[in-house]
Coordinates of C-alpha atoms in Angstrom, one line a residue:
M1 CA -2.3 -24.9 0.0
T2 CA -0.9 -27.6 2.3
P3 CA -3.1 -29.5 4.8
S4 CA -1.2 -27.9 7.7
L5 CA -2.0 -24.5 6.3
K6 CA -5.7 -25.3 6.1
T7 CA -5.8 -26.2 9.8
N8 CA -3.8 -23.2 11.0
A9 CA -6.2 -21.0 13.0
N10 CA -4.0 -18.0 13.0
F11 CA -3.9 -18.1 9.2
R12 CA -7.7 -18.2 9.0
W13 CA -8.1 -15.2 11.4
L14 CA -5.4 -13.2 9.6
L15 CA -6.9 -14.0 6.2
T16 CA -10.4 -13.0 7.3
G17 CA -9.3 -9.7 8.8
G18 CA -7.0 -8.9 6.0
I19 CA -9.6 -9.3 3.3
L20 CA -12.2 -7.3 5.2
S21 CA -9.7 -4.5 5.9
M22 CA -8.5 -4.3 2.4
L23 CA -12.0 -4.3 1.0
G24 CA -12.9 -1.3 3.2
D25 CA -9.6 0.5 2.4
Q26 CA -10.5 0.4 -1.3
F27 CA -13.8 2.2 -0.6
T28 CA -11.9 5.1 1.1
L29 CA -9.2 5.0 -1.6
I30 CA -11.9 5.8 -4.2
A31 CA -14.1 8.0 -2.1
L32 CA -11.5 10.4 -0.5
P33 CA -10.0 11.7 -3.8
W34 CA -13.5 12.0 -5.2
L35 CA -14.7 13.9 -2.2
V36 CA -11.9 16.4 -2.5
L37 CA -12.4 16.9 -6.2
K38 CA -16.2 17.4 -5.6
L39 CA -15.4 20.0 -2.9
T40 CA -12.7 21.9 -4.8
G41 CA -12.1 20.6 -8.3
D42 CA -8.5 21.4 -7.6
P43 CA -5.6 19.0 -8.1
L44 CA -3.4 21.0 -5.7
S45 CA -5.9 20.5 -2.9
L46 CA -6.0 16.8 -3.7
G47 CA -2.2 16.7 -3.6
L48 CA -2.3 18.5 -0.2
V49 CA -4.8 16.0 1.3
L50 CA -2.7 13.1 0.2
A51 CA 0.4 14.8 1.5
L52 CA -1.3 15.3 4.9
L53 CA -2.4 11.6 4.8
G54 CA 1.2 10.6 4.3
A55 CA 3.1 13.2 6.3
P56 CA 2.6 11.7 9.8
R57 CA 3.2 8.3 8.2
A58 CA 6.6 9.6 7.0
I59 CA 7.4 11.2 10.4
F60 CA 6.3 8.5 12.8
I61 CA 6.6 5.2 10.9
L62 CA 10.1 4.6 12.1
V63 CA 9.0 5.2 15.7
G64 CA 6.1 2.9 15.0
G65 CA 8.4 0.1 14.0
A66 CA 10.4 0.5 17.3
L67 CA 7.1 0.5 19.3
V68 CA 6.1 -2.7 17.5
D69 CA 9.3 -4.5 18.6
R70 CA 8.8 -3.2 22.1
Y71 CA 5.1 -3.8 22.7
S72 CA 4.3 -6.6 20.1
P73 CA 2.8 -6.0 16.7
Q74 CA -0.6 -7.5 17.6
R75 CA -1.3 -5.0 20.3
V76 CA -0.1 -2.0 18.3
F77 CA -2.1 -3.2 15.2
M78 CA -5.3 -3.5 17.2
L79 CA -5.0 0.0 18.6
T80 CA -4.5 1.4 15.1
K81 CA -7.6 -0.3 13.8
H82 CA -9.8 1.1 16.6
A83 CA -8.3 4.6 16.0
S84 CA -8.9 4.3 12.2
A85 CA -12.5 3.2 12.8
L86 CA -13.2 6.4 14.8
L87 CA -11.5 8.7 12.3
V88 CA -13.0 7.3 9.1
G89 CA -16.4 7.0 11.0
A90 CA -16.2 10.8 11.7
L91 CA -15.5 11.4 8.0
A92 CA -18.6 9.3 7.1
V93 CA -20.8 11.3 9.5
L94 CA -19.6 14.6 8.2
T95 CA -20.1 13.6 4.6
L96 CA -23.5 12.1 5.2
A97 CA -24.6 15.2 7.0
G98 CA -23.4 17.4 4.2
A99 CA -21.0 19.1 6.6
A100 CA -17.7 18.0 5.1
T101 CA -15.3 20.9 4.5
L102 CA -11.8 21.0 3.2
P103 CA -10.2 22.0 6.6
L104 CA -12.0 19.1 8.3
V105 CA -10.9 16.7 5.5
Y106 CA -7.3 18.0 6.1
A107 CA -7.5 17.3 9.8
L108 CA -9.0 13.8 9.5
S109 CA -6.5 12.9 6.8
L110 CA -3.8 13.9 9.2
G111 CA -5.2 11.6 11.9
I112 CA -5.7 8.7 9.6
G113 CA -2.1 9.0 8.4
L114 CA -0.9 9.0 12.0
A115 CA -2.7 5.7 12.6
Q116 CA -1.2 4.2 9.4
A117 CA 2.3 5.1 10.7
F118 CA 1.8 2.4 13.3
A119 CA -0.4 0.1 11.3
Y120 CA 2.0 -0.5 8.5
P121 CA 5.0 -1.9 10.5
S122 CA 2.8 -3.8 12.9
G123 CA 0.7 -5.4 10.2
S124 CA 3.9 -6.5 8.3
S125 CA 5.6 -7.8 11.4
I126 CA 2.8 -9.9 12.9
M127 CA 3.2 -12.7 10.4
P128 CA 6.5 -14.3 11.5
R129 CA 5.3 -14.3 15.1
A130 CA 2.0 -16.1 14.3
I131 CA 2.9 -18.4 11.4
P132 CA 5.6 -21.2 11.4
A133 CA 8.6 -20.4 9.2
E134 CA 7.9 -23.3 6.9
L135 CA 4.5 -22.0 6.0
L136 CA 5.5 -18.3 5.8
Q137 CA 5.8 -18.1 2.0
A138 CA 2.6 -20.0 1.4
V139 CA 0.7 -17.8 3.8
N140 CA 2.2 -14.6 2.3
G141 CA 1.1 -15.8 -1.1
A142 CA -2.4 -16.8 0.0
I143 CA -3.1 -13.6 2.1
M144 CA -1.7 -11.3 -0.5
G145 CA -3.7 -13.1 -3.2
V146 CA -6.9 -12.9 -1.3
R147 CA -6.3 -9.2 -0.5
Q148 CA -5.9 -8.6 -4.2
V149 CA -9.4 -10.0 -4.6
G150 CA -10.4 -7.3 -2.2
M151 CA -8.5 -4.8 -4.3
L152 CA -10.5 -6.0 -7.3
A153 CA -13.9 -6.2 -5.6
G154 CA -13.5 -3.1 -3.5
P155 CA -13.2 -0.6 -6.3
L156 CA -15.9 -2.3 -8.3
L157 CA -18.3 -2.1 -5.4
A158 CA -17.3 1.5 -4.6
A159 CA -17.7 2.4 -8.3
L160 CA -21.2 0.8 -8.2
L161 CA -22.1 2.7 -5.1
L162 CA -20.9 6.0 -6.6
A163 CA -22.7 5.3 -9.9
I164 CA -26.0 4.6 -8.1
G165 CA -25.6 7.8 -6.0
D166 CA -24.9 9.9 -9.1
R167 CA -27.8 8.5 -11.1
A168 CA -30.2 8.6 -8.2
G169 CA -29.5 12.3 -7.6
D170 CA -29.3 12.0 -3.8
G171 CA -29.8 15.8 -3.4
Q172 CA -26.3 16.2 -2.1
N173 CA -24.3 16.1 -5.3
G174 CA -23.3 12.4 -4.7
M175 CA -22.2 13.1 -1.1
F176 CA -24.5 10.5 0.4
A177 CA -22.9 7.7 -1.6
L178 CA -19.4 8.9 -0.6
G179 CA -20.6 8.9 3.1
L180 CA -21.7 5.3 2.8
A181 CA -18.3 4.4 1.4
F182 CA -16.5 5.9 4.4
A183 CA -19.0 4.2 6.8
F184 CA -18.4 0.8 5.3
D185 CA -14.6 1.2 5.7
S186 CA -15.1 2.2 9.4
L187 CA -17.1 -0.9 10.0
T188 CA -14.5 -3.1 8.4
F189 CA -11.9 -1.7 10.8
V190 CA -14.0 -2.7 13.8
V191 CA -14.6 -6.3 12.5
S192 CA -11.0 -6.8 11.5
A193 CA -9.8 -5.7 15.0
W194 CA -12.0 -8.4 16.4
T195 CA -10.5 -11.1 14.1
L196 CA -7.0 -9.9 15.1
S197 CA -7.8 -10.4 18.8
K198 CA -8.3 -14.1 18.0
V199 CA -4.7 -14.6 16.8
V200 CA -2.5 -16.5 19.2
P201 CA 1.3 -15.9 19.1
L202 CA 3.5 -18.9 18.4
P203 CA 5.1 -20.6 21.4
G204 CA 8.6 -19.3 21.8
A205 CA 7.9 -16.1 19.7
P206 CA 10.4 -13.4 20.6
Q207 CA 9.4 -11.2 23.5
A208 CA 9.1 -7.5 23.3
A209 CA 12.4 -5.7 23.7
V210 CA 12.3 -3.1 26.5
Q211 CA 14.6 -0.3 25.4
N212 CA 14.6 3.4 24.5
V213 CA 12.5 3.9 21.4
F214 CA 14.9 6.3 19.6
R215 CA 17.8 4.0 20.3
A216 CA 15.8 1.2 18.9
V217 CA 15.1 3.3 15.7
G218 CA 18.9 3.9 15.4
E219 CA 19.6 0.2 15.7
G220 CA 17.1 -0.6 13.0
L221 CA 18.6 2.0 10.6
L222 CA 22.1 0.7 11.4
A223 CA 21.1 -2.9 10.7
V224 CA 19.7 -2.0 7.3
W225 CA 22.8 0.2 6.4
R226 CA 25.1 -2.7 7.2
D227 CA 23.2 -5.0 4.8
V228 CA 24.5 -3.9 1.5
E229 CA 21.9 -5.6 -0.7
M230 CA 19.0 -4.4 1.5
R231 CA 20.5 -0.9 1.6
T232 CA 20.8 -0.7 -2.2
C233 CA 17.2 -1.9 -2.7
F234 CA 15.8 0.5 -0.1
A235 CA 17.7 3.5 -1.7
Y236 CA 16.4 2.6 -5.1
W237 CA 12.8 2.2 -4.1
G238 CA 12.9 5.4 -2.1
L239 CA 14.2 7.4 -5.1
V240 CA 11.4 5.9 -7.3
S241 CA 8.8 6.7 -4.6
V242 CA 9.8 10.3 -4.4
L243 CA 10.0 10.9 -8.2
I244 CA 6.9 9.2 -9.5
G245 CA 4.7 8.1 -6.6
G246 CA 2.5 11.1 -6.8
T247 CA 1.8 10.6 -10.5
M248 CA -0.4 7.6 -9.8
Q249 CA -1.9 9.0 -6.5
V250 CA -2.8 12.5 -7.7
A251 CA -2.9 12.4 -11.5
L252 CA -5.0 9.2 -11.9
P253 CA -8.2 10.5 -10.1
V254 CA -7.8 13.9 -11.9
L255 CA -7.6 11.9 -15.2
A256 CA -10.8 10.1 -14.3
K257 CA -12.6 13.3 -13.5
E258 CA -11.4 15.4 -16.4
R259 CA -11.4 12.8 -19.2
L260 CA -14.0 10.3 -18.0
H261 CA -16.2 12.6 -15.9
D262 CA -17.4 9.8 -13.7
G263 CA -16.5 8.6 -10.1
S264 CA -17.5 5.0 -11.1
A265 CA -14.9 5.2 -13.9
F266 CA -12.2 5.9 -11.4
G267 CA -13.3 2.8 -9.4
M268 CA -13.2 0.7 -12.6
L269 CA -9.6 1.9 -13.3
M270 CA -8.5 0.9 -9.8
A271 CA -10.3 -2.4 -10.1
A272 CA -8.4 -3.2 -13.3
H273 CA -5.2 -2.5 -11.4
G274 CA -6.3 -4.8 -8.6
A275 CA -7.2 -7.6 -11.1
G276 CA -3.8 -7.3 -12.7
M277 CA -2.1 -7.6 -9.4
L278 CA -4.1 -10.7 -8.6
A279 CA -3.2 -12.3 -11.9
G280 CA 0.5 -11.4 -11.3
M281 CA 0.5 -12.9 -7.9
A282 CA -1.2 -16.1 -9.1
F283 CA 1.5 -16.4 -11.9
S284 CA 4.2 -15.8 -9.3
G285 CA 2.8 -18.5 -7.0
I286 CA 2.7 -21.0 -9.9
T287 CA 6.3 -20.3 -11.0
A288 CA 7.4 -20.4 -7.3
R289 CA 6.0 -24.0 -6.9
R290 CA 7.6 -25.1 -10.1
N291 CA 11.0 -23.6 -9.2
A292 CA 10.9 -24.5 -5.5
G293 CA 14.4 -24.5 -4.0
K294 CA 15.9 -22.7 -7.0
P295 CA 17.5 -19.2 -6.5
V296 CA 15.5 -16.2 -7.9
R297 CA 17.4 -13.2 -9.3
I298 CA 15.0 -10.9 -7.5
G299 CA 16.9 -7.7 -8.1
L300 CA 17.0 -8.2 -11.8
L301 CA 13.3 -9.1 -11.8
A302 CA 12.4 -6.0 -9.9
L303 CA 14.3 -3.7 -12.2
G304 CA 12.8 -5.4 -15.3
V305 CA 9.3 -4.9 -13.9
D306 CA 9.9 -1.3 -13.2
A307 CA 11.2 -0.6 -16.7
A308 CA 8.2 -2.3 -18.3
A309 CA 5.8 -0.4 -15.8
G310 CA 7.3 2.9 -16.9
L311 CA 6.5 2.1 -20.5
L312 CA 2.8 1.4 -19.6
I313 CA 2.5 4.7 -17.6
I314 CA 3.6 6.9 -20.5
P315 CA 0.4 6.5 -22.6
L316 CA -2.0 6.7 -19.6
G317 CA -2.4 10.5 -20.1
L318 CA -3.7 10.0 -23.7
I319 CA -6.7 7.7 -22.9
T320 CA -10.2 8.9 -23.9
A321 CA -12.2 5.9 -22.6
A322 CA -12.2 3.9 -19.4
W323 CA -11.5 0.6 -21.2
Q324 CA -8.2 2.0 -22.5
G325 CA -7.0 3.0 -19.1
G326 CA -8.3 -0.3 -17.7
M327 CA -6.1 -2.3 -20.1
L328 CA -3.0 -0.3 -19.2
L329 CA -3.6 -0.6 -15.5
L330 CA -4.4 -4.3 -15.8
A331 CA -1.0 -4.9 -17.3
L332 CA 0.7 -2.5 -14.8
G333 CA -0.9 -4.3 -11.8
A334 CA 0.2 -7.7 -13.2
L335 CA 3.8 -6.5 -13.2
V336 CA 3.5 -5.2 -9.6
G337 CA 1.9 -8.5 -8.4
L338 CA 4.6 -10.5 -10.1
V339 CA 7.3 -9.3 -7.7
Q340 CA 5.4 -8.3 -4.5
V341 CA 5.2 -11.7 -2.8
A342 CA 8.8 -12.4 -3.6
I343 CA 10.0 -9.1 -2.1
F344 CA 8.0 -9.4 1.1
T345 CA 9.1 -13.0 1.7
W346 CA 12.7 -12.1 0.9
L347 CA 12.6 -9.5 3.6
Q348 CA 10.8 -11.6 6.2
K349 CA 13.3 -14.4 5.8
R350 CA 16.3 -12.1 5.7
V351 CA 15.6 -10.2 8.9
Q352 CA 15.8 -11.5 12.5
P353 CA 12.3 -11.5 14.3
Q354 CA 13.4 -9.1 17.0
M355 CA 14.3 -6.6 14.3
M356 CA 11.3 -7.2 12.0
G357 CA 9.2 -4.3 13.2
R358 CA 12.0 -1.8 12.7
T359 CA 13.1 -3.2 9.4
M360 CA 9.5 -3.3 8.0
S361 CA 8.9 0.3 9.2
I362 CA 11.9 1.4 7.2
F363 CA 10.7 -0.5 4.2
M364 CA 7.2 1.1 4.5
F365 CA 8.8 4.5 5.0
I366 CA 10.6 4.0 1.8
L367 CA 7.5 2.9 -0.1
F368 CA 4.8 5.1 1.5
G369 CA 6.4 7.5 3.9
L370 CA 8.1 9.5 1.2
A371 CA 4.8 9.7 -0.8
P372 CA 3.7 13.1 0.7
L373 CA 6.6 14.9 -1.0
S374 CA 5.7 13.4 -4.3
S375 CA 1.9 14.0 -3.9
A376 CA 2.3 17.7 -2.9
A377 CA 4.8 18.2 -5.8
T378 CA 2.6 16.5 -8.3
G379 CA -0.4 18.6 -7.3
W380 CA 1.6 21.8 -7.9
I381 CA 3.2 20.5 -11.2
M382 CA -0.3 19.7 -12.6
L383 CA -1.2 23.4 -12.4
H384 CA 1.5 23.9 -15.1
V385 CA 1.5 20.8 -17.3
T386 CA -1.0 18.8 -19.1
L387 CA -2.1 15.3 -18.1
P388 CA -0.3 13.6 -21.1
Q389 CA 2.9 15.4 -20.0
M390 CA 2.5 14.4 -16.4
F391 CA 2.1 10.7 -17.2
A392 CA 4.8 10.7 -19.9
G393 CA 7.2 12.3 -17.6
G394 CA 6.6 9.8 -14.8
G395 CA 6.9 6.9 -17.1
V396 CA 10.2 8.1 -18.6
V397 CA 11.6 8.8 -15.1
L398 CA 10.8 5.2 -14.0
V399 CA 12.4 3.7 -17.0
L400 CA 15.5 5.8 -16.5
C401 CA 15.7 4.9 -12.8
A402 CA 15.5 1.2 -13.6
T403 CA 18.1 1.4 -16.3
L404 CA 20.6 3.4 -14.2
A405 CA 20.2 1.0 -11.3
L406 CA 20.8 -2.0 -13.6
L407 CA 24.0 -0.4 -14.9
F408 CA 25.5 1.1 -11.8
T409 CA 24.2 -0.7 -8.7
P410 CA 24.6 -4.3 -7.4
M411 CA 20.8 -4.8 -7.5
R412 CA 21.0 -7.0 -10.6
R413 CA 23.1 -9.5 -8.6
I414 CA 20.7 -9.9 -5.7
V415 CA 19.4 -13.4 -5.4
S416 CA 16.6 -14.7 -3.2
A417 CA 16.9 -18.3 -2.0

């Protein structure tokens, strides 16, 4: 970390808000699937909840990117945090009162997904407007690394909370502990909104573009389409998201419930994945400093990571103990962390600031907006196949996608300066 980075006030506020928000998100990430499984025990219902969480994100995320470029990412991001605080807070109250029902969970998940449609592009676009270009990669690495600490600590703390609730026998079948998890997430949204209000845009940062929102969306799509390398990467990542995204979102909590029979075990699995990502990011940062100024074959690296990740997913359905899944997810997370910082920095440097919101919204749509299709399909498929078959199929598909992209697309030739 350079001295100028240490004294950058925007960096400190973004870092503080980012770690708090990520920590809270991990509580909901653990608690929401567990709540649905406690209410229904049905993987199809879990798939539908995750689909409803992602459906508005898929529908509105491109509009969200255009609004970010029009009204500034900071203003949009703050509004999403206040809305999310209210929605997750309502989920906490219902769960603590023992009044949570599946239809209410459906409705609140839909609202939370709508807020995320605007939060994702605004959160990804605020960085170039608040941080000098020469510090951008260092800040990305630092903030992503610290967020990964949150992704490690969050599931561990959530697992501890659920374990205490289960062992204490709170009289509500563990619902009290789940309600506390949602309440904590709601509080982190409020605090991170306050830290975001302290960020001051850079002098000369691009002003909001006043134009028709749908025309702005079209311009963003056209800009990505004209960039052959970006178009190729986005198409590949979109295919992977649709084909296997639901396997990890739906099948993993079902695996924890059916094989490990413990909500805290699910938290431990997610914590292992977070620890792996942190280690991968740390290694990526070390190699980036050693190879500063040298080009990185980012496309080849991404495909190699995906192929290796597929091989790690295949045996997940065979685990019988939490430590076995933890080892596999630790390695899987390390692979993801290895390329994450490089990909985000590549995009932020490649795209003009006035197009950043729209481009990042398209990127987020590719990664997360398509997830509802995969989640709903996975929930239905799991009614007809076993857990080993589900994970093995997802892993094989990922390996095949990476191999075909390596052989038949220009991804292997993409280089990041």
